[in-house]
Short mmCIF file of C-alpha atoms and ligand atoms in Angstrom, two decimals:
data_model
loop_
_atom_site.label_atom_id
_atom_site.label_comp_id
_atom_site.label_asym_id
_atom_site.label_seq_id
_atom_site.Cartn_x
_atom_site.Cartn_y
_atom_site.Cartn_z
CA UNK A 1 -147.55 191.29 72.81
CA UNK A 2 -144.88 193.98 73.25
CA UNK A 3 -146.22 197.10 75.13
CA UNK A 4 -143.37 199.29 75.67
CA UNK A 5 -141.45 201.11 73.23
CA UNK A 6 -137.79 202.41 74.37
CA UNK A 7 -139.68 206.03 74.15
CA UNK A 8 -142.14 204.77 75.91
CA UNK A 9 -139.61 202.97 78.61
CA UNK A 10 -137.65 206.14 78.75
CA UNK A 11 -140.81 208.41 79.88
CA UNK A 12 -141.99 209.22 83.42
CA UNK A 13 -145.03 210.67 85.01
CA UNK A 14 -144.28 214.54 84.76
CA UNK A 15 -143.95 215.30 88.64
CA UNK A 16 -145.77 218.47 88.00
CA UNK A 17 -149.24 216.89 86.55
CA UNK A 18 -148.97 214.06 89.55
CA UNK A 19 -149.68 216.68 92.50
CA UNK A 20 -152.35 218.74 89.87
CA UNK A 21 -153.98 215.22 89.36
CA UNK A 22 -154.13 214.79 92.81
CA UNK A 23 -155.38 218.32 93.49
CA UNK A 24 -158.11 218.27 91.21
CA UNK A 25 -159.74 214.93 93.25
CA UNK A 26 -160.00 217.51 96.26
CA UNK A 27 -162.36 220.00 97.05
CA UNK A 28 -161.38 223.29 98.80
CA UNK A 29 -157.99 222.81 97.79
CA UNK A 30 -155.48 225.56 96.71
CA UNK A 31 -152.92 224.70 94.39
CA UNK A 32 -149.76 226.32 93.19
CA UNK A 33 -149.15 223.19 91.24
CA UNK A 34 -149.38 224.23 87.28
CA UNK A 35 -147.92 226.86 85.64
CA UNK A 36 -151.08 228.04 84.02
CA UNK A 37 -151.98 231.77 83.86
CA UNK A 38 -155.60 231.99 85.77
CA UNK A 39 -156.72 235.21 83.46
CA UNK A 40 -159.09 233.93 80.87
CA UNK A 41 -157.83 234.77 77.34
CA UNK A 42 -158.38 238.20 76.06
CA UNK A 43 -161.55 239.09 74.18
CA UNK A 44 -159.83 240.76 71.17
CA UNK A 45 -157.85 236.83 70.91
CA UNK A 46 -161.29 235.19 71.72
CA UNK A 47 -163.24 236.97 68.90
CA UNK A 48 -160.64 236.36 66.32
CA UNK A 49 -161.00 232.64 66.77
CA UNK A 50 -164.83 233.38 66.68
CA UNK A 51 -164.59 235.43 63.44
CA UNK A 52 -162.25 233.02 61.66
CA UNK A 53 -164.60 230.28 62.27
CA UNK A 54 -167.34 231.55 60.93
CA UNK A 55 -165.91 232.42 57.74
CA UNK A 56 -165.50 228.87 57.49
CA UNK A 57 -160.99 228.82 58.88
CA UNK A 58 -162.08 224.79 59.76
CA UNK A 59 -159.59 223.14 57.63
CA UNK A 60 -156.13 221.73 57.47
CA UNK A 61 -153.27 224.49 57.30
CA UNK A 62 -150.26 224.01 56.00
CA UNK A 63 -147.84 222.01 58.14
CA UNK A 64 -145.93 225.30 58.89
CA UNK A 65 -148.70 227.32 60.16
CA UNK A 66 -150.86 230.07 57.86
CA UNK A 67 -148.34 232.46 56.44
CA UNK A 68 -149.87 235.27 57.84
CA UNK A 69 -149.14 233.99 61.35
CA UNK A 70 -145.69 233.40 60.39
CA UNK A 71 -145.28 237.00 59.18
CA UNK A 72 -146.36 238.32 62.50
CA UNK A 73 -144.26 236.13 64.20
CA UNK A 74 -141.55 236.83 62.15
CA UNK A 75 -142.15 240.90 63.15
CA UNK A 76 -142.49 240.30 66.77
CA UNK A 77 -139.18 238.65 66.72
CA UNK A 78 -137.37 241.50 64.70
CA UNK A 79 -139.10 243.67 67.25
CA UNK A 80 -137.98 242.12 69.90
CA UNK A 81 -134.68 240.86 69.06
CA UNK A 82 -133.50 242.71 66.08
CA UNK A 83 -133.06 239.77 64.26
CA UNK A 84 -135.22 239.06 60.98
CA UNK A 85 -136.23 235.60 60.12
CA UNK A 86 -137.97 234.83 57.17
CA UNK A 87 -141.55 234.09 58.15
CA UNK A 88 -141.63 231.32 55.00
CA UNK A 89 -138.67 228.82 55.56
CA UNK A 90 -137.32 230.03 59.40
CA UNK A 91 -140.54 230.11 61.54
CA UNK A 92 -143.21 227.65 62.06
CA UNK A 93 -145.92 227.47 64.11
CA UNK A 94 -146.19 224.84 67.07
CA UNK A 95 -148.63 223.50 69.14
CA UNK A 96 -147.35 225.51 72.05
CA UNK A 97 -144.12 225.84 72.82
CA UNK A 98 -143.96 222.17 74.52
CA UNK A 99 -144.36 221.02 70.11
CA UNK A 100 -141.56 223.31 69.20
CA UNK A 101 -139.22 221.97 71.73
CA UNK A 102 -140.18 218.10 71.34
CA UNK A 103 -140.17 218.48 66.88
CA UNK A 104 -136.86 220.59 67.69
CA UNK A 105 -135.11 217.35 69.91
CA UNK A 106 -136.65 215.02 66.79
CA UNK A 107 -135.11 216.98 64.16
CA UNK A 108 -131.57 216.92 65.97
CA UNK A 109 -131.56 214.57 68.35
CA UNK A 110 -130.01 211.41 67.18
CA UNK A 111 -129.74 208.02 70.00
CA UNK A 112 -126.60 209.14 71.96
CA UNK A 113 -126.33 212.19 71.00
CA UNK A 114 -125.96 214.98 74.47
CA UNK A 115 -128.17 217.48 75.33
CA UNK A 116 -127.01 219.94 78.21
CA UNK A 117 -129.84 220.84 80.21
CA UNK A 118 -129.72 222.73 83.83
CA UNK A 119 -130.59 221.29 87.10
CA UNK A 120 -133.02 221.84 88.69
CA UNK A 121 -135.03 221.61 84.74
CA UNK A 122 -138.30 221.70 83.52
CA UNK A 123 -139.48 217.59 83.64
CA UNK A 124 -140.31 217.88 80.03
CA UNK A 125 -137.21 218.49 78.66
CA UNK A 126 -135.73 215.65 79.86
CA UNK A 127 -138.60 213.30 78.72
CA UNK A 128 -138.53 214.76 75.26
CA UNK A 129 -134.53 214.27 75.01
CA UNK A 130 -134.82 210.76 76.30
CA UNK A 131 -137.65 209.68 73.97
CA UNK A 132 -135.49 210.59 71.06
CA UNK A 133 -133.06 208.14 72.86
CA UNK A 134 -130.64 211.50 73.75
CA UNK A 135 -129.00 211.43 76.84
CA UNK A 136 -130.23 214.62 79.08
CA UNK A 137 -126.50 216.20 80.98
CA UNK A 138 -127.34 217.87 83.88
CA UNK A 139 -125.68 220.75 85.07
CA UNK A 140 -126.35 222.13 88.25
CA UNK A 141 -127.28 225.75 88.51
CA UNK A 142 -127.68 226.85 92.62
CA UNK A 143 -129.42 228.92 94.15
CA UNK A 144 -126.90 231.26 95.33
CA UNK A 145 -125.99 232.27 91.93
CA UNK A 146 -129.75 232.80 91.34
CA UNK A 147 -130.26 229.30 89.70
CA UNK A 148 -128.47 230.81 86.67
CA UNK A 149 -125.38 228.60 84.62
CA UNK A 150 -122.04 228.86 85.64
CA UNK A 151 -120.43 229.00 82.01
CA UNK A 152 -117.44 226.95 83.30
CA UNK A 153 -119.69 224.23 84.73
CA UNK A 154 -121.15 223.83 81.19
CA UNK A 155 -118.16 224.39 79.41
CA UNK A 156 -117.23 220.77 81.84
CA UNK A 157 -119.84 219.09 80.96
CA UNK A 158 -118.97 219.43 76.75
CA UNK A 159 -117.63 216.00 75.37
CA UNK A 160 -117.73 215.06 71.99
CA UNK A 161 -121.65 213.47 71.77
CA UNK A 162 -122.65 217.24 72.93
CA UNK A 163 -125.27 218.14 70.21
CA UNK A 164 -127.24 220.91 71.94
CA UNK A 165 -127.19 223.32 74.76
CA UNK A 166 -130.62 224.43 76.35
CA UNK A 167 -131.56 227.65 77.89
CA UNK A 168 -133.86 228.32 79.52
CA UNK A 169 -134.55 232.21 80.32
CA UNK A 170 -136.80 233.38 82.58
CA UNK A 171 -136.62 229.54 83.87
CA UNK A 172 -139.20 227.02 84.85
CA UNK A 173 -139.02 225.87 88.06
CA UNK A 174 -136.36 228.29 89.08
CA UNK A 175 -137.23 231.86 88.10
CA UNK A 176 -134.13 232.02 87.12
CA UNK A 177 -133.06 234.94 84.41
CA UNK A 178 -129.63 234.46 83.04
CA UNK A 179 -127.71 238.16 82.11
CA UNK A 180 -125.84 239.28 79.57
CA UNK A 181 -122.75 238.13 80.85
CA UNK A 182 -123.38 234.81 81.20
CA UNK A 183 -125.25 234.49 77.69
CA UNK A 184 -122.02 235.77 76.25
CA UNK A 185 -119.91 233.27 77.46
CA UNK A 186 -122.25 230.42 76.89
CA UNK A 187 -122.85 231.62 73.03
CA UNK A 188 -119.01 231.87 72.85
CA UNK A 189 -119.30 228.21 74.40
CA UNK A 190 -121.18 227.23 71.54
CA UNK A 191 -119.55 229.21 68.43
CA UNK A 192 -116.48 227.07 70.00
CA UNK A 193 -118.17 223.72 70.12
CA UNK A 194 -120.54 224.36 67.45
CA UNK A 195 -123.37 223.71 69.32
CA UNK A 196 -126.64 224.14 68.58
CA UNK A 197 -128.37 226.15 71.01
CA UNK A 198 -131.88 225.92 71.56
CA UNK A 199 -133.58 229.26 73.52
CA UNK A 200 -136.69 228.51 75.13
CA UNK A 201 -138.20 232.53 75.96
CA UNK A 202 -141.16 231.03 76.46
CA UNK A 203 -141.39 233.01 79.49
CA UNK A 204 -139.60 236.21 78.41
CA UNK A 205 -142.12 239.00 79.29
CA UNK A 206 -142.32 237.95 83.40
CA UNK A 207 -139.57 239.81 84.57
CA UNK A 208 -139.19 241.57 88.02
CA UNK A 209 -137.28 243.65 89.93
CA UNK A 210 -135.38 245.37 87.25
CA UNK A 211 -134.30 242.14 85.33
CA UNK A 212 -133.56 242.42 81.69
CA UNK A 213 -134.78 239.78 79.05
CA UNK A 214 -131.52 239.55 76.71
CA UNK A 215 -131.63 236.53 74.06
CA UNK A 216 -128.67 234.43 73.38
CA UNK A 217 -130.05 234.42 69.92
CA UNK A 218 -128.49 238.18 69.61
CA UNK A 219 -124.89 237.86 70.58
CA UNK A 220 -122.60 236.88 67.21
CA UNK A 221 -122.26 234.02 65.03
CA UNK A 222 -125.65 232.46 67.02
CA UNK A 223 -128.41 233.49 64.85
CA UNK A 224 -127.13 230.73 62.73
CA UNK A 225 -127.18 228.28 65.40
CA UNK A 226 -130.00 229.10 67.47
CA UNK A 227 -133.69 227.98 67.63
CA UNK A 228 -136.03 230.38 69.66
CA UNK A 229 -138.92 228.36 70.79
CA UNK A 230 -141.83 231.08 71.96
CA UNK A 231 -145.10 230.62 73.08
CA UNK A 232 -148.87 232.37 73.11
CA UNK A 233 -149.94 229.87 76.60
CA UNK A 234 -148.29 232.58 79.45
CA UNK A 235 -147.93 235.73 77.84
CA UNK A 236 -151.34 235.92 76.60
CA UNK A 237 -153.01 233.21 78.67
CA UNK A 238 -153.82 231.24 75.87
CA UNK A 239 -152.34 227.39 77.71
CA UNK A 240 -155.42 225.90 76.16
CA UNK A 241 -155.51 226.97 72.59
CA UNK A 242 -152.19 224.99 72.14
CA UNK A 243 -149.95 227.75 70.19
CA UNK A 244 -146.51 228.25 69.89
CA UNK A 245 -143.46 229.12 67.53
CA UNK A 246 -139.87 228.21 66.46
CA UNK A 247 -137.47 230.60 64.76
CA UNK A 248 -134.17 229.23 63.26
CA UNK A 249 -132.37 228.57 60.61
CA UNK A 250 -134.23 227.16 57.76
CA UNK A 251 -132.72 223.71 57.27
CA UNK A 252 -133.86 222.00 60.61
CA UNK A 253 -137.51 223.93 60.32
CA UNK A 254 -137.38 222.43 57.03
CA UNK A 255 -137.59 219.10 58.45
CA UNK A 256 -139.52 219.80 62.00
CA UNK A 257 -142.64 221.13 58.93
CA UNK A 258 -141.69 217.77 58.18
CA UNK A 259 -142.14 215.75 60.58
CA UNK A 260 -145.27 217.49 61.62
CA UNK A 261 -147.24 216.23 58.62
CA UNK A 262 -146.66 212.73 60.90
CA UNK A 263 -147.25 214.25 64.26
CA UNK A 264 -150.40 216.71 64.06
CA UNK A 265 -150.35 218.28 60.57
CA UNK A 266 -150.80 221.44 62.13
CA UNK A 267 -151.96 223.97 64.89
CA UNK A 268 -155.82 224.00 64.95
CA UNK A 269 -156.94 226.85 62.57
CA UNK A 270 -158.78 229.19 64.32
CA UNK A 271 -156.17 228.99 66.84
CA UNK A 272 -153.81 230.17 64.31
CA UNK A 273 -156.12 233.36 63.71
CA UNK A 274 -156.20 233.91 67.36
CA UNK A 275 -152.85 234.27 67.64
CA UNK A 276 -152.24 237.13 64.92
CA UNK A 277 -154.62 239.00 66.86
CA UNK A 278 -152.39 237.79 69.98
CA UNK A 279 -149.37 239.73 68.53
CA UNK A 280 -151.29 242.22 65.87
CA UNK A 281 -154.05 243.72 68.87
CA UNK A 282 -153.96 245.65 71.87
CA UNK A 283 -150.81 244.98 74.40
CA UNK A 284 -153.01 246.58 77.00
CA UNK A 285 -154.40 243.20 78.42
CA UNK A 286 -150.75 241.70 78.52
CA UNK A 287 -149.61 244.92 80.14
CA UNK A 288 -152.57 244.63 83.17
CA UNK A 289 -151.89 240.94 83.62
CA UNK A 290 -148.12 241.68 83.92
CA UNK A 291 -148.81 244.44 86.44
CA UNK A 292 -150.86 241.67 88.41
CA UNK A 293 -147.64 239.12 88.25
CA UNK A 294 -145.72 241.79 89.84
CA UNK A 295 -148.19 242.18 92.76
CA UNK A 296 -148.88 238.62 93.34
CA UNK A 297 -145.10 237.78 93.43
CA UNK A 298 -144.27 240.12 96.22
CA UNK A 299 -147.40 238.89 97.88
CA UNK A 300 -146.01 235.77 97.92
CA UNK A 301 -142.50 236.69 98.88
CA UNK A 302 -143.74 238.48 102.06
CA UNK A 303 -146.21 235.49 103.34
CA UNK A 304 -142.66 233.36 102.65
CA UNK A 305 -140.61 236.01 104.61
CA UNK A 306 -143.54 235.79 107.47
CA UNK A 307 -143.70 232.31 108.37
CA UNK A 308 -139.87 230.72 110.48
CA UNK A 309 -138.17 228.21 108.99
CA UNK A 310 -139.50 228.84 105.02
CA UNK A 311 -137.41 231.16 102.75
CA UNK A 312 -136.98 232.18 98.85
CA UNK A 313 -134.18 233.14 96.82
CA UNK A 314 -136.91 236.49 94.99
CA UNK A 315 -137.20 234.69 91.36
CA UNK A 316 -136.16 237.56 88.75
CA UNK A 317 -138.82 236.18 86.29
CA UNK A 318 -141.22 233.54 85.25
CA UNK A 319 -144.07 233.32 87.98
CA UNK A 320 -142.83 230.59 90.24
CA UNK A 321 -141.09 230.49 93.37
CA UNK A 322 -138.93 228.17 94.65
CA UNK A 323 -139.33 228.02 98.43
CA UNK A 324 -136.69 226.90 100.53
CA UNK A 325 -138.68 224.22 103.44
CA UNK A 326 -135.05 222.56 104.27
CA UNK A 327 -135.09 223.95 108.15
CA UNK A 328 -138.60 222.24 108.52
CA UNK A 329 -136.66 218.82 109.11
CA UNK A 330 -138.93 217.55 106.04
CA UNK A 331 -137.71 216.95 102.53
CA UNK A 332 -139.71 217.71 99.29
CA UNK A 333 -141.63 214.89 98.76
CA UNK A 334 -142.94 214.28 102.23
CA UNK A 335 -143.34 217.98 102.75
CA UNK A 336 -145.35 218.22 99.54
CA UNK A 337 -147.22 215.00 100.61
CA UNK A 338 -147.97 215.83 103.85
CA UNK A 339 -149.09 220.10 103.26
CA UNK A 340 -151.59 218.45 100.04
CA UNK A 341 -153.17 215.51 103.02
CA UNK A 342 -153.07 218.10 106.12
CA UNK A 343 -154.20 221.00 104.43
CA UNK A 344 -154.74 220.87 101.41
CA UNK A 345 -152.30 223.03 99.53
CA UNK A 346 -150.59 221.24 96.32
CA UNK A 347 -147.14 222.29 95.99
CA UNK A 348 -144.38 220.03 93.86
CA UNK A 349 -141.05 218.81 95.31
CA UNK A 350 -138.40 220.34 94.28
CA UNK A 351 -136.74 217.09 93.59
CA UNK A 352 -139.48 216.66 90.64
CA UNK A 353 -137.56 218.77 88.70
CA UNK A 354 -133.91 217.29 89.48
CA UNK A 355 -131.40 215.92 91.99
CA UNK A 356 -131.08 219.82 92.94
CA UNK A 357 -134.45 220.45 93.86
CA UNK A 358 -133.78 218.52 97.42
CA UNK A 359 -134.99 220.78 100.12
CA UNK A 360 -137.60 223.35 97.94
CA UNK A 361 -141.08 223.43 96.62
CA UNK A 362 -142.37 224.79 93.99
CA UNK A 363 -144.74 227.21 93.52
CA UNK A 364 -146.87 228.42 90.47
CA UNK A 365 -147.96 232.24 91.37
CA UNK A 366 -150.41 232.37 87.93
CA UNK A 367 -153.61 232.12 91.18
CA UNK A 368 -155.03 235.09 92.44
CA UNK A 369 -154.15 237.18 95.70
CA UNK A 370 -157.03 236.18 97.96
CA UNK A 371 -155.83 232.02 97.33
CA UNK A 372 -152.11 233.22 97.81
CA UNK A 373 -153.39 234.36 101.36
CA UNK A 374 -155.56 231.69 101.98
CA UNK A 375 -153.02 229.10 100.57
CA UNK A 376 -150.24 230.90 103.17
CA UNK A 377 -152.25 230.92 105.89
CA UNK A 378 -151.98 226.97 105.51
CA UNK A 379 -149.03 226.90 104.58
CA UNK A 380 -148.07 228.65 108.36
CA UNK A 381 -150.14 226.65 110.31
CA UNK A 382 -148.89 223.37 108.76
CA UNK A 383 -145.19 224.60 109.63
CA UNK A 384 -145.91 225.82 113.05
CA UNK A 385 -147.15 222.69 113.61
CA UNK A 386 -144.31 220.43 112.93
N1 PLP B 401 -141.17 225.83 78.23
C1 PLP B 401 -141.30 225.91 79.56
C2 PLP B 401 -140.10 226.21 80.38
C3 PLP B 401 -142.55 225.73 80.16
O1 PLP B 401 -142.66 225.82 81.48
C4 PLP B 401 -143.66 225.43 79.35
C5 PLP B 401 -144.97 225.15 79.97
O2 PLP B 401 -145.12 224.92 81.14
C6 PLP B 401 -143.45 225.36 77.96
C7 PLP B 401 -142.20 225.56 77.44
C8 PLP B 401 -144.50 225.05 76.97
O3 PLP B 401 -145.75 225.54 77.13
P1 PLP B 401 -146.80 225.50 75.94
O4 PLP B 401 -146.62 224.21 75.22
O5 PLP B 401 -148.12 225.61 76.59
O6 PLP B 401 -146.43 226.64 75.04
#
């Protein structure tokens, strides 16, 4: 009997859910594992998904998502990004972003075909590009730059098999928020190579310390050759509901509606409803949980500043935190390991998320002040004690 397919073969344990697995066996542990907001979801969002159940929203949609969704998707994005799509043939509704992404690398993707993806990355982008039997090219983005691409570096790492270039801004692990400059280069990168770029913004709204959200969507001649995956899980705490979007040009949404009918038909209904009320109702509840972001970052940033040996390049977005541990004589894994068995605190290696990550941990900030402290306060007494 033949168990493995090569997608199968090709996928590995996400890094990520290994230490959350492992944290959610303990008691009295604090983890910084997953990046899941800890708010619960807005009422307004909640009693959407209330009312459009009881008027009976418990059937199939179609594979694109309820229009209505699309349309409000379609004006948050010209709100956002000046650029119109239209809501029927260039924006479809995912479940989550993580959908949008993987139907994006099925619709394009083709065995051999090169995806350029930065290192450190996001474990799931590689797994998704490998299942479709791409080939994931890493380039390395470091961490004095501010984990952002160096445009030459990618322009390098081009060859003729290069089929898509990912971006990823704010970035997950890294923080990471790429500026304008950089985003022009890379779109001119791609207008050159005729690329396909894919945008994930999944993380647009967490930005700190002055840092500006620009999308690479905007700059010329990308519109056309863009896909900007979004999602309702961070921005409005919603990781459970399973919601997300693509916008792009209508041929390849075309066939990701698609290959949905084969996948999951469609986002959950009532879900759907909830998230027109996500983008329709009150920004006040995104605005407070923002506000908290801010205040638990630089909570976090101090505790790193306080304890020798530990340090952090401040993220400019997201809400994780790459901490430096290389002067603890440890690396990642076994510093990971050995903080989870001695103390209980779940971090992930750094080298979870690529050859780059050697020498940092990563750390979700979506948990609330008083576990940031408590977590820290472990943190420094497993340190001093090394
Ligand atoms: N993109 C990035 C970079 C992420 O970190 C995540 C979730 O962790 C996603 C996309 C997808 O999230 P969801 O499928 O919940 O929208």
């Amino acid at each position: 009997m033949k168990t493995h397919s090569r997608a199968a073969r090709a996928t590995t344990d996400s890094p990520i859910r290994k230490m959350f697995n492992l944290a959610s066996r303990m008691t009295d542990v604090i983890s910084f594992t997953v990046g899941e907001p800890d708010f619960p979801t807005p009422d307004n969002i909640v009693q959407a998904a209330i009312r459009a159940l009881r008027e009976g929203q418990t059937h199939y949609t179609l594979n694109a998502g309820i229009l209505p969704l699309r349309q409000a998707i379609a004006e948050a994005t010209e709100r956002s990004h000046g650029l119109r799509y239209d809501p029927e043939g260039e924006v479809m509704a995912t479940v989550g972003g993580m959908q949008a992404l993987m139907l994006l690398m099925l619709a394009l993707v083709d065995p051999g075909d090169e995806v350029i993806i930065s290192d450190p990355y996001w474990p799931n982008y590689v797994g998704q590009v490998k299942a479709c039997g791409g080939v994931p090219v890493l380039v390395k983005v470091r961490e004095e730059d501010g984990f952002v691409f160096d445009p030459g570096q990618v322009r390098k790492a081009v060859t003729p098999r290069t089929r898509i270039l990912l971006v990823n801004s704010p970035a997950n692990p890294t923080g990471g928020v790429a500026g304008r400059e950089v985003l022009r280069a890379l779109a001119e990168l791609a207008v050159e190579r005729d690329l396909v770029v894919v945008s994930d913004e999944v993380y647009r709204h967490f930005l700190y310390d002055g840092a500006e959200f620009v999308s690479i969507a905007t700059f010329p001649g990308m519109r056309e050759r863009t896909f900007v995956v979004d999602s309702f899980s961070k921005t409005y705490a919603m990781t459970g509901w399973r919601v997300g979007w693509a916008a792009g040009p209508a041929e390849v949404i075309r066939n990701m509606v698609k290959l949905q009918e084969n996948v999951a038909a469609c986002v959950n209904s009532a879900t759907q409803y909830a998230a027109i009320e996500a983008l329709r109702g009150s920004q006040e509840p995104l605005r407070r949980m923002l506000e908290e972001y801010a205040q638990r970052r630089t909570l976090l940033l101090g505790e790193i500043a306080g304890i020798e040996r530990l340090s952090c390049v401040p993220p400019k977005g997201a809400f994780y935190a790459l901490m430096n541990i290389s002067r603890t004589g440890l690396n990642s894994e076994a510093f990971a390991t050995r903080l989870i068995t001695e103390k209980a605190v779940a971090v992930v290696p750094g080298t979870g998320f690529g050859e780059e990550g050697e020498g940092l941990v990563r750390l979700s900030y979506a948990t609330s002040r008083e576990r940031i402290r408590e977590g820290f306060a472990r943190i420094k007494a497993f340190v001093e004690g090394l």
